[in-house]
PDB file of C-alpha atoms in Angstrom:
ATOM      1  CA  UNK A   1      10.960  -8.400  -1.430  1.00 78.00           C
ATOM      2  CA  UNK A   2       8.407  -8.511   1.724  1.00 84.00           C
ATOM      3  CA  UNK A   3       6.198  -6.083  -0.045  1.00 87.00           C
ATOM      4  CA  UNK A   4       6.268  -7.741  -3.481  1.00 91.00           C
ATOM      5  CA  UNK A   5       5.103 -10.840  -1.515  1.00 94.00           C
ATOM      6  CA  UNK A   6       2.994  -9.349   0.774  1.00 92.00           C
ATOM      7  CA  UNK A   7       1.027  -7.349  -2.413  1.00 93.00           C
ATOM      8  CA  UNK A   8       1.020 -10.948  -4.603  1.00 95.00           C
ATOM      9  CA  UNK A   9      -0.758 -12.599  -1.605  1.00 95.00           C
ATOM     10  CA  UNK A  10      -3.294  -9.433  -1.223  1.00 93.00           C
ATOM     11  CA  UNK A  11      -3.410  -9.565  -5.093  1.00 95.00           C
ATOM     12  CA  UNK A  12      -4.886 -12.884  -5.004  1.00 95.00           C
ATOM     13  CA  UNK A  13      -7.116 -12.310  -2.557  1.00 95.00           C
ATOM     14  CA  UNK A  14      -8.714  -9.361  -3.805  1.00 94.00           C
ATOM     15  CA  UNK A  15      -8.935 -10.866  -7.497  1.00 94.00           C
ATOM     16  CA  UNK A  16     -10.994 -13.847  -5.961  1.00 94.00           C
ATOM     17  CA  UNK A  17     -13.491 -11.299  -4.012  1.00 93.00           C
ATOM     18  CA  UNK A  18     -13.828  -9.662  -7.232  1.00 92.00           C
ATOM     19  CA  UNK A  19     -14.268 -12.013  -9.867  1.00 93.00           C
ATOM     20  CA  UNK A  20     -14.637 -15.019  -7.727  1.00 90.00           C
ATOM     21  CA  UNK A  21     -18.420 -15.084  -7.296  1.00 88.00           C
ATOM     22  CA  UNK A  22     -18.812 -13.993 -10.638  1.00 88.00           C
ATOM     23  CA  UNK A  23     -16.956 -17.303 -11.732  1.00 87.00           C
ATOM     24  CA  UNK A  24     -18.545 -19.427  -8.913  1.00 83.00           C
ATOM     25  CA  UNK A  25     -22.396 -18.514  -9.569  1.00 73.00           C
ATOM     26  CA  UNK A  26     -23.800 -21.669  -7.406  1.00 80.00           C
ATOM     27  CA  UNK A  27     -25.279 -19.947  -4.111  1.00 85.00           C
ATOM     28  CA  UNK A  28     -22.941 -20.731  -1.449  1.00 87.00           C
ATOM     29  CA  UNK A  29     -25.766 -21.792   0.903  1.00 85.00           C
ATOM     30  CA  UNK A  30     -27.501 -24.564  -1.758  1.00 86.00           C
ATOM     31  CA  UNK A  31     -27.345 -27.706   0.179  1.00 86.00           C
ATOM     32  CA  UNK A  32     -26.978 -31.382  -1.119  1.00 84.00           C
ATOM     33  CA  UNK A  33     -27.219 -35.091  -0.981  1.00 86.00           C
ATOM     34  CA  UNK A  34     -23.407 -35.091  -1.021  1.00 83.00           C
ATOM     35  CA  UNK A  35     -22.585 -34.343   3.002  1.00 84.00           C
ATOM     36  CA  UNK A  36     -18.935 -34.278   3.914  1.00 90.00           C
ATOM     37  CA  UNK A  37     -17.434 -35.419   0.747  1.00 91.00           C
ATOM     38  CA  UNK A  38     -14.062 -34.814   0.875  1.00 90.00           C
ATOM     39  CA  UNK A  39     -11.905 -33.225  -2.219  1.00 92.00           C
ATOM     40  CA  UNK A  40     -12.961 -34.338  -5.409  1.00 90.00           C
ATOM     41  CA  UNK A  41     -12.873 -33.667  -8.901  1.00 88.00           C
ATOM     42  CA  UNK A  42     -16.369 -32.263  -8.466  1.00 88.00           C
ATOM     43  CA  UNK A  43     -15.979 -30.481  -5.013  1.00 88.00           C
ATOM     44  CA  UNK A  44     -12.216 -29.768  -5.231  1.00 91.00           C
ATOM     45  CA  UNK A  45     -12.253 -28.447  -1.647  1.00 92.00           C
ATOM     46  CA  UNK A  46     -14.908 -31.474  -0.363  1.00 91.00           C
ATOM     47  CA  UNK A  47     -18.749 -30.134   1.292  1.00 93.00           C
ATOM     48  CA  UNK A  48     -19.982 -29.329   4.359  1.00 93.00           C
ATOM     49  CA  UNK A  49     -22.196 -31.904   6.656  1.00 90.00           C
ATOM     50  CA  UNK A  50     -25.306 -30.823   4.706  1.00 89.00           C
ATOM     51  CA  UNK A  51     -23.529 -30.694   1.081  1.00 90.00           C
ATOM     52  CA  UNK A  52     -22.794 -27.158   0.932  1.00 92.00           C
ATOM     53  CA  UNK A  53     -19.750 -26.744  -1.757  1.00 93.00           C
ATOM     54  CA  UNK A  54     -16.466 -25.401   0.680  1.00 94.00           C
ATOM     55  CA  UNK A  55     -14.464 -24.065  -2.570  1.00 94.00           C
ATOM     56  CA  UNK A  56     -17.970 -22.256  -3.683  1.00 94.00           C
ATOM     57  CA  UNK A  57     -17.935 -20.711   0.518  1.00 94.00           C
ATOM     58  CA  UNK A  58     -14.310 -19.879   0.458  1.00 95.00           C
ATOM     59  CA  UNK A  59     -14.685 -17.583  -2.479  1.00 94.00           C
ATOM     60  CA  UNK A  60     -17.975 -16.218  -1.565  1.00 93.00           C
ATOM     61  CA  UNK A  61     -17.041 -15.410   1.993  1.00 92.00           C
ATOM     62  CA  UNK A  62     -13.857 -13.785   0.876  1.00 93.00           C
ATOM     63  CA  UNK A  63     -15.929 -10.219  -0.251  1.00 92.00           C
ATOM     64  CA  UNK A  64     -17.730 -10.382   3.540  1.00 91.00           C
ATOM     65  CA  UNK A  65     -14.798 -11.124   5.363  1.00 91.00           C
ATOM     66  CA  UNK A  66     -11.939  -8.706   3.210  1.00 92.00           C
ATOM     67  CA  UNK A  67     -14.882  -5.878   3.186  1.00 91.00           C
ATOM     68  CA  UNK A  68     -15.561  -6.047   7.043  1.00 90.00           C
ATOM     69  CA  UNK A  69     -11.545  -5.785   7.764  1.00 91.00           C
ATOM     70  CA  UNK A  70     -11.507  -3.042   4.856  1.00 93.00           C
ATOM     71  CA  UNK A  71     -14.554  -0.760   5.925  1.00 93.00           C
ATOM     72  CA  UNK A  72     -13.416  -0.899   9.776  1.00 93.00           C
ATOM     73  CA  UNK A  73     -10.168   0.170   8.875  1.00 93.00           C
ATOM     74  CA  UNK A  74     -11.389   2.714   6.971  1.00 94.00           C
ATOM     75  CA  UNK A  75     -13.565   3.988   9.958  1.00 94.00           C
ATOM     76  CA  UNK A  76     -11.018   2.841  12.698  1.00 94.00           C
ATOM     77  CA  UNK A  77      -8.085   5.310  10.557  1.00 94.00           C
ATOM     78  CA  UNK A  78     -10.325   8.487   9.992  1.00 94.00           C
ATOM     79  CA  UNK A  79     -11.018   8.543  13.567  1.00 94.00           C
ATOM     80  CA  UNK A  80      -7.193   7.995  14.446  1.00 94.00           C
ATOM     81  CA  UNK A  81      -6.026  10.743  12.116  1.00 94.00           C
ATOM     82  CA  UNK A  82      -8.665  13.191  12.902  1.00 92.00           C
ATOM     83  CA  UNK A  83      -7.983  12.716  16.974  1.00 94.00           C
ATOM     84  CA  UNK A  84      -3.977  12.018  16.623  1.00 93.00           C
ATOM     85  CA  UNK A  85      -3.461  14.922  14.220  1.00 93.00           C
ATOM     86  CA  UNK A  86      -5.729  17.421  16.164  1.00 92.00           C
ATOM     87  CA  UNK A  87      -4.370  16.352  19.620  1.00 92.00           C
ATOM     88  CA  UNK A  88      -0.961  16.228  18.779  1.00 92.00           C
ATOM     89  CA  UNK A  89      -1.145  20.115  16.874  1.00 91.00           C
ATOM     90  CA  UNK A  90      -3.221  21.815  18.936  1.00 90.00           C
ATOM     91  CA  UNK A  91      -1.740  20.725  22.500  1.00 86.00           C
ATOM     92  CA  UNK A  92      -3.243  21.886  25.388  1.00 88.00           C
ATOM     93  CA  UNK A  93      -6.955  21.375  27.130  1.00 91.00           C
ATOM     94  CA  UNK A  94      -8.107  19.673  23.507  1.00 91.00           C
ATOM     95  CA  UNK A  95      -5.082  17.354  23.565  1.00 91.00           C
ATOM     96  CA  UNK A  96      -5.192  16.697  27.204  1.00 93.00           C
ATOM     97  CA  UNK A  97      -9.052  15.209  26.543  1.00 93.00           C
ATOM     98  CA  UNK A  98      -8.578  13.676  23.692  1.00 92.00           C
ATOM     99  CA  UNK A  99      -5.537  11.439  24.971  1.00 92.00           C
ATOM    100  CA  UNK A 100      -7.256  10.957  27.892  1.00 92.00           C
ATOM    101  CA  UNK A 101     -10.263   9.289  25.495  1.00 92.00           C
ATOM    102  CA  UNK A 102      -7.314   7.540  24.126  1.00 92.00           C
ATOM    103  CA  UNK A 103      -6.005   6.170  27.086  1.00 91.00           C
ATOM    104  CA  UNK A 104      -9.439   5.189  27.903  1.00 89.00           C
ATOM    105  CA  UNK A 105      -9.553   2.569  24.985  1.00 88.00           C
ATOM    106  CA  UNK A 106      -6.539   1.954  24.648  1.00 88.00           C
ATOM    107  CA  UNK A 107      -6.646   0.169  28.300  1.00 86.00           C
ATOM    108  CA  UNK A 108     -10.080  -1.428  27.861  1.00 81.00           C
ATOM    109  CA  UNK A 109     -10.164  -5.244  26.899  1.00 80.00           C
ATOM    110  CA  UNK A 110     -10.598  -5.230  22.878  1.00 77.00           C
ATOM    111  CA  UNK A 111     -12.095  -8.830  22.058  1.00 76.00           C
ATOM    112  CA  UNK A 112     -14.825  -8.627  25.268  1.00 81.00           C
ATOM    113  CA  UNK A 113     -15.901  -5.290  24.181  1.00 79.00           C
ATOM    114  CA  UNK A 114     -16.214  -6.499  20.875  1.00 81.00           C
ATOM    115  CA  UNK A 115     -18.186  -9.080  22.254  1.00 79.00           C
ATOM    116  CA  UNK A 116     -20.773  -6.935  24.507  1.00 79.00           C
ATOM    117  CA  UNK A 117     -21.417  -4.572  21.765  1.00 78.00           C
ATOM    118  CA  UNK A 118     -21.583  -7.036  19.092  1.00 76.00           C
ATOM    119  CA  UNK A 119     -23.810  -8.811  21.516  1.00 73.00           C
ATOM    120  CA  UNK A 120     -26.516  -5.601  22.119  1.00 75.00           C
ATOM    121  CA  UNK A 121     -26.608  -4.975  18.293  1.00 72.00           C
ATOM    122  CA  UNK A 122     -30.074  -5.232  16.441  1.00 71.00           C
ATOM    123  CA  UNK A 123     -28.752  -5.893  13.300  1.00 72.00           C
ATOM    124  CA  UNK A 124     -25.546  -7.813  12.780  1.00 70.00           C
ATOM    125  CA  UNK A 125     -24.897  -6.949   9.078  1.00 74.00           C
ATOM    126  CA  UNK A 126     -21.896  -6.187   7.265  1.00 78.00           C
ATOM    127  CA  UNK A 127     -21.419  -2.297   8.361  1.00 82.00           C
ATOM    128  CA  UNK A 128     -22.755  -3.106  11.928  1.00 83.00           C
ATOM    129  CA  UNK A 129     -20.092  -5.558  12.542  1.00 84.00           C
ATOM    130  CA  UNK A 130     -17.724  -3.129  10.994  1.00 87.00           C
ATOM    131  CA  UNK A 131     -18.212  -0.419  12.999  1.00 87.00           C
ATOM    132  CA  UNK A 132     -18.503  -2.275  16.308  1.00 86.00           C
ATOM    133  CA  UNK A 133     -14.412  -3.375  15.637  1.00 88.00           C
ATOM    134  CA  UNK A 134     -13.573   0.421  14.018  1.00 90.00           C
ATOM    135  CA  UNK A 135     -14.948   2.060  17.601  1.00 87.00           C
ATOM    136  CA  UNK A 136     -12.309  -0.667  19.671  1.00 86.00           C
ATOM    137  CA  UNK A 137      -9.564  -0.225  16.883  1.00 87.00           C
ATOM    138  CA  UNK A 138      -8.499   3.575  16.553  1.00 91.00           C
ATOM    139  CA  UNK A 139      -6.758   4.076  19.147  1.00 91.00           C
ATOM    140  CA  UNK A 140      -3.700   2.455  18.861  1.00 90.00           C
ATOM    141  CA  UNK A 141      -3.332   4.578  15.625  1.00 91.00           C
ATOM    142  CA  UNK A 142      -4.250   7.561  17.249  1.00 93.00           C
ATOM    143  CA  UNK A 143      -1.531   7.635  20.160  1.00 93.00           C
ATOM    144  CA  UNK A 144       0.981   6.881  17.405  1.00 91.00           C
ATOM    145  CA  UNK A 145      -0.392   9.468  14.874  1.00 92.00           C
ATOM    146  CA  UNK A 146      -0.193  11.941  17.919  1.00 93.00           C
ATOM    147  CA  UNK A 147       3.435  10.820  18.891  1.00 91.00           C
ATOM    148  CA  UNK A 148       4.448  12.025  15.424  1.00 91.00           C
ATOM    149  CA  UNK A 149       2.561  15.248  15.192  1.00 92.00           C
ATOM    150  CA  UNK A 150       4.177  16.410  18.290  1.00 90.00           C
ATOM    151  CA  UNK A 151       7.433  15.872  16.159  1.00 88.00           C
ATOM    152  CA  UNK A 152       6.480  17.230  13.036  1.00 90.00           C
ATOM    153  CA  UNK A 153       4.591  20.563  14.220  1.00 87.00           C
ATOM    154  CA  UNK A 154       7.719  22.328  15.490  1.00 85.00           C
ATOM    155  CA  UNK A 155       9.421  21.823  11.722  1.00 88.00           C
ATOM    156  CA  UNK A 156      10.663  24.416   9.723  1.00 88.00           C
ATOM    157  CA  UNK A 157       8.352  23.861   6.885  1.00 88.00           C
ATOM    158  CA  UNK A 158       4.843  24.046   9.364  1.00 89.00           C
ATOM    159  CA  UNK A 159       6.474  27.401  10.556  1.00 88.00           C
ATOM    160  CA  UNK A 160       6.409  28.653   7.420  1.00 90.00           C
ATOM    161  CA  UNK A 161       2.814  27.639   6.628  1.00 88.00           C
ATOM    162  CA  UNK A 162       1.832  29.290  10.597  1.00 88.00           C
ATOM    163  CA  UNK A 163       4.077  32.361   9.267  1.00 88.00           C
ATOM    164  CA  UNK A 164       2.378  32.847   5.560  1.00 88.00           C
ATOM    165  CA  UNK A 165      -1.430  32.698   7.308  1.00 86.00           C
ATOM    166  CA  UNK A 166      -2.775  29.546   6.768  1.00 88.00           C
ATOM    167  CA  UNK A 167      -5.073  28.199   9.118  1.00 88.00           C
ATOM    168  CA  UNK A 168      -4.431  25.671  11.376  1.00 89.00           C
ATOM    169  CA  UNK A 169      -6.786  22.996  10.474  1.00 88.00           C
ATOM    170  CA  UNK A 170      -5.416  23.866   6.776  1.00 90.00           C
ATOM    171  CA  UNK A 171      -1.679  23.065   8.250  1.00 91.00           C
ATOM    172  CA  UNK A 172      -2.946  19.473  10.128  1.00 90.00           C
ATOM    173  CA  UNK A 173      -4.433  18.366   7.307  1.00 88.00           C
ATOM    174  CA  UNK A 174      -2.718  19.626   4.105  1.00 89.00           C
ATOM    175  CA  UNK A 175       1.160  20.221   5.930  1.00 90.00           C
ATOM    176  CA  UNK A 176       1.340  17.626   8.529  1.00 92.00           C
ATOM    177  CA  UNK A 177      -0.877  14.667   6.944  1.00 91.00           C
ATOM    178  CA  UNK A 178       0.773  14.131   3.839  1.00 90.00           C
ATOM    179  CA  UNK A 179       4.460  13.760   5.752  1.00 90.00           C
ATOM    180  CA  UNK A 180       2.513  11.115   8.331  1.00 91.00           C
ATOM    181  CA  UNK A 181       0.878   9.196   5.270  1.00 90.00           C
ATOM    182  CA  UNK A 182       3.638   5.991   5.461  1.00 87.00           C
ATOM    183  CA  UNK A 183       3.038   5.771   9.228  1.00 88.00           C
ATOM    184  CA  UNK A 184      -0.852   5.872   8.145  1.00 91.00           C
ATOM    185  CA  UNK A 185      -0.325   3.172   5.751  1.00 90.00           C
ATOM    186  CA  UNK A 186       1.341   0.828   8.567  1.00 88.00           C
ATOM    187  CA  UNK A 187      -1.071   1.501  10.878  1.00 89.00           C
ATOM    188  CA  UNK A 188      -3.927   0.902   8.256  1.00 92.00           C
ATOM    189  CA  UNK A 189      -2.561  -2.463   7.319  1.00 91.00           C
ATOM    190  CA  UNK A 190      -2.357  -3.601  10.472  1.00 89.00           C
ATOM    191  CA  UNK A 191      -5.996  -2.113  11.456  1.00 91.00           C
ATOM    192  CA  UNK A 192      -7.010  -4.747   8.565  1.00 92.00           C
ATOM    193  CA  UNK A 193      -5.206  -7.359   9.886  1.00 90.00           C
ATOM    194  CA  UNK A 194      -6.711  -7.102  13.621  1.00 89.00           C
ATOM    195  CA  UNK A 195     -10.366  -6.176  11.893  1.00 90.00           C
ATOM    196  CA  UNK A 196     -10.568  -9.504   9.910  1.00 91.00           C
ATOM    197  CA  UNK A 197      -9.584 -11.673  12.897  1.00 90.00           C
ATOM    198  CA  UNK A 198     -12.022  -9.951  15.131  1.00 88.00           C
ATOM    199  CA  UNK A 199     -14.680 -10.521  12.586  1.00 88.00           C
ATOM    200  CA  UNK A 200     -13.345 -14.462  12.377  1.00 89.00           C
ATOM    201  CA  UNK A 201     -13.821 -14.160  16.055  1.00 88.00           C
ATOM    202  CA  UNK A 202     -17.360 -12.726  16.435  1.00 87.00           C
ATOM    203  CA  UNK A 203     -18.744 -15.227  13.211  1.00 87.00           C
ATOM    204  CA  UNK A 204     -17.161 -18.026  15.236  1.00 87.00           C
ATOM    205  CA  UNK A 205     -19.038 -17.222  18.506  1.00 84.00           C
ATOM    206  CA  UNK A 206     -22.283 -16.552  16.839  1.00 83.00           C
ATOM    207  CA  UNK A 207     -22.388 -12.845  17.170  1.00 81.00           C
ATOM    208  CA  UNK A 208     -22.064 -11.955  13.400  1.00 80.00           C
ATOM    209  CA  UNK A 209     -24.462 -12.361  10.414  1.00 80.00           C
ATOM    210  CA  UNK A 210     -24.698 -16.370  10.273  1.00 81.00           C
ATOM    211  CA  UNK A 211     -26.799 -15.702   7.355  1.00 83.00           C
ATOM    212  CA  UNK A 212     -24.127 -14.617   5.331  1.00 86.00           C
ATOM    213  CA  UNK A 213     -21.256 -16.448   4.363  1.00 90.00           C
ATOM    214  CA  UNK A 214     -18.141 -15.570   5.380  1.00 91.00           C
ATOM    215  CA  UNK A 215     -14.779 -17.190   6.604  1.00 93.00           C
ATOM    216  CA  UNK A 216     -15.425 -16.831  10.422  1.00 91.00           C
ATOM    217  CA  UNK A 217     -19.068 -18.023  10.048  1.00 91.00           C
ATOM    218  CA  UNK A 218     -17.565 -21.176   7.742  1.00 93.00           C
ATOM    219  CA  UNK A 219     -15.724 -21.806  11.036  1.00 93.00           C
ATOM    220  CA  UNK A 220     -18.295 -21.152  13.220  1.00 93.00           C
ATOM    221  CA  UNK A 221     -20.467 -24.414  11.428  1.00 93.00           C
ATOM    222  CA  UNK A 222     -17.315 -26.629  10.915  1.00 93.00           C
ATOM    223  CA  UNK A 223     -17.325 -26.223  15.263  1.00 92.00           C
ATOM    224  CA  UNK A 224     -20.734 -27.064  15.127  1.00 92.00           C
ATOM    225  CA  UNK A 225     -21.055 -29.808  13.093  1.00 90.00           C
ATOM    226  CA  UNK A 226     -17.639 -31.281  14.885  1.00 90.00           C
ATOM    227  CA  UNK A 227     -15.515 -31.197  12.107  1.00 91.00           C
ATOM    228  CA  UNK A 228     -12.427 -31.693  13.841  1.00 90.00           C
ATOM    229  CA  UNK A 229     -14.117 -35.141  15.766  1.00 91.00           C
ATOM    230  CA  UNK A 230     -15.268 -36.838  13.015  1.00 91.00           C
ATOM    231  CA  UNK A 231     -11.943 -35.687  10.376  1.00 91.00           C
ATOM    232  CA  UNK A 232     -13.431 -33.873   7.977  1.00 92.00           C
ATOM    233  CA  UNK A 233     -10.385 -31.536   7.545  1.00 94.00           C
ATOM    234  CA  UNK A 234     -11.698 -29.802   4.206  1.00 94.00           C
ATOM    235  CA  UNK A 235     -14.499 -27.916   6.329  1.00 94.00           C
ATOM    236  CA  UNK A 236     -12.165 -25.735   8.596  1.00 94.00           C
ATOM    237  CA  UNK A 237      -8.621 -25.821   7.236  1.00 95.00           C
ATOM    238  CA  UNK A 238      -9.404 -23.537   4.091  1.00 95.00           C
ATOM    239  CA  UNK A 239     -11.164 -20.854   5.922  1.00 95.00           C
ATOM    240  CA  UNK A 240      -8.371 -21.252   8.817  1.00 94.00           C
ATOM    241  CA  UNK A 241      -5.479 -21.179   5.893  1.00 95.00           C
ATOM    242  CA  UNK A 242      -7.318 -18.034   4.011  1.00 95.00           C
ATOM    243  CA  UNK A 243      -7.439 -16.074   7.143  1.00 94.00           C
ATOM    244  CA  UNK A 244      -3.466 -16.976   7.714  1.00 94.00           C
ATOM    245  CA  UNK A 245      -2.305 -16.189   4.400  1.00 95.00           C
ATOM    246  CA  UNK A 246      -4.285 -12.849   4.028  1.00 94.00           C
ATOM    247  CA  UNK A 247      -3.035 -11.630   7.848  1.00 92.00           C
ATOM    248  CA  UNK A 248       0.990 -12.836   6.320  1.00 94.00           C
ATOM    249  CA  UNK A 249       0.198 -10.752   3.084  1.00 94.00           C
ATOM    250  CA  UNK A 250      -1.020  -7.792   5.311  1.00 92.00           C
ATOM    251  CA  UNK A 251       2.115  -7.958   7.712  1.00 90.00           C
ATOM    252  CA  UNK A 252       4.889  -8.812   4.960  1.00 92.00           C
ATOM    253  CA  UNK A 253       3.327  -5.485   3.272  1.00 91.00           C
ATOM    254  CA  UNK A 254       3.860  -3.599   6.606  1.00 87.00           C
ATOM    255  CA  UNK A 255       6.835  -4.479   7.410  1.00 85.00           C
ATOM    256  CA  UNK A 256       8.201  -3.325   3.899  1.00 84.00           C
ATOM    257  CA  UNK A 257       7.075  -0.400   4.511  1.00 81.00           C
ATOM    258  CA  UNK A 258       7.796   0.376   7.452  1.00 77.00           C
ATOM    259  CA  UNK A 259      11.470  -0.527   6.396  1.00 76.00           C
ATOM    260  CA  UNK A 260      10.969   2.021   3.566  1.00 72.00           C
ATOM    261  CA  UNK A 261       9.747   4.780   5.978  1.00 66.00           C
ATOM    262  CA  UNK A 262      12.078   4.607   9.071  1.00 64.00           C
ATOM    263  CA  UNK A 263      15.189   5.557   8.446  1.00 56.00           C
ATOM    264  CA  UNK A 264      16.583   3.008  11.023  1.00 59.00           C
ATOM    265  CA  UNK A 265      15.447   0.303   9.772  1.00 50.00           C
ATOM    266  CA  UNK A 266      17.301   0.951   6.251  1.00 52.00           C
ATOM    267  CA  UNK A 267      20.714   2.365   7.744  1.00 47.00           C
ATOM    268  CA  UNK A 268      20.663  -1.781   9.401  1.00 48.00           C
ATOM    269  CA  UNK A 269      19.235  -3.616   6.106  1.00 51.00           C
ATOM    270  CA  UNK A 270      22.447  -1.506   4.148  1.00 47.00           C
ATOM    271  CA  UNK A 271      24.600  -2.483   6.947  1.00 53.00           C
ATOM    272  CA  UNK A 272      23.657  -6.283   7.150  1.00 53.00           C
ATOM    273  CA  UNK A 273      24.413  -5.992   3.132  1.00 52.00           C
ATOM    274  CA  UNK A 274      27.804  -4.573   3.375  1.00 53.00           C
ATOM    275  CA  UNK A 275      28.941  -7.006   6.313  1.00 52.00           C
TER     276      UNK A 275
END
């Protein structure tokens, strides 16, 4: 049930990055004589303070937003899997430094690192952004990735694979991988989740691409132009709402499968339904 929630919620969203624009052809930045107007039958979400269309914004900030949390994830993941999976097998000296690089992030403030990086960066576009959060995002995933190798290596089935001559990068990545894929997934989603809010958070501070329309830069001017003082609701609440409901899709979709992929979880859901 979670999931099929969770998947019509990201289902939405992703329809609207797609097609939205495509729909919506006005240019989200075109101003107008019609300044915070609130919902109408001709601005069904209202305008900004110098007539900017919020419905036109929402949908057109959805692809920057989504694709920032999307490519960092991407990034963030690769990086966990290739330092969790090669730690955890090979063990020794190489796993001893690359926890320790682990440990390293994994201790270091996330948001003001964000912030100095984003800060020093000479272009703030799309992949910039994105791979400022991916560097402060992997290695949660990695120490988990690495938790589960250290289980997994010492099976019967990677003995086998040692025993028949395979290599060992051909055993992480073609033995090992595919059995850690749901706890990939999980820790994917959630990547997502944590890359899109940190995105919200460096648009809102002025450290992203305020030339391009997205949901945290929508914020960013509603704080400017004192949306909250002088009531105009319309200019912050959708972006605030789209960035809620996408993170509740995101989470209702990890937590369903995190159900399906530990065991625990689904010997208590079958006992809750017995009792």
């Amino acid at each position: 049930m979670k999931i099929r929630i969770g998947a019509g919620i990201l289902l939405f969203f992703t329809l609207m990055a797609i097609f939205g624009p495509l729909l919506l052809s006005t240019d989200p930045a075109a101003t107008s004589d019609a300044g915070l107007q609130g919902p109408s039958a001709e601005h069904w979400l209202g305008t900004t303070q110098t007539g900017q269309d919020v419905l036109t914004q929402i949908v057109h900030g959805s692809r920057i937003s989504m694709g920032v949390g999307l490519l960092s994830a991407v990034i963030a993941t690769a990086f966990a899997i290739a330092v969790g999976l090669v730690g955890g097998y090979f063990g020794g000296a190489v796993d001893e430094v690359l926890s320790v690089l682990t440990n390293i992030f994994l201790v270091l403030p996330a948001l003001p690192l964000i912030i100095v990086l984003a800060g020093y960066l000479p272009q703030r576009g799309v992949a910039s952004v994105a791979v400022v959060i991916a560097v402060t995002g992997w290695a949660w995933g990695a120490r988990v990735l690495r938790a589960q190798t250290l289980s997994v290596r010492r099976r019967d089935f990677v003995e086998a694979a040692k025993a028949s001559g395979e290599g060992p990068f051909r055993i992480v990545f073609f033995e090992i991988l595919p059995v850690l894929l749901p706890v990939i997934a999980t820790s994917f989603l959630a990547t997502v989740v944590g890359a899109i809010l940190a995105e919200a958070g460096l648009s809102f501070l002025g450290l992203a691409d305020l030339s391009t329309v997205s949901w945290g830069s929508m914020l960013y001017f509603a704080q400017n132009g004192q949306a909250l003082l002088i009531g105009a609701w319309w200019w912050f609440v959708p972006p605030g709402l789209c960035i809620a409901l996408i993170g509740t899709g995101l989470a209702l979709v990890n937590f369903g499968l995190d159900e399906v992929a530990n065991p625990r979880l689904r010997t208590i859901k079958v006992r809750k339904a017995r009792a």
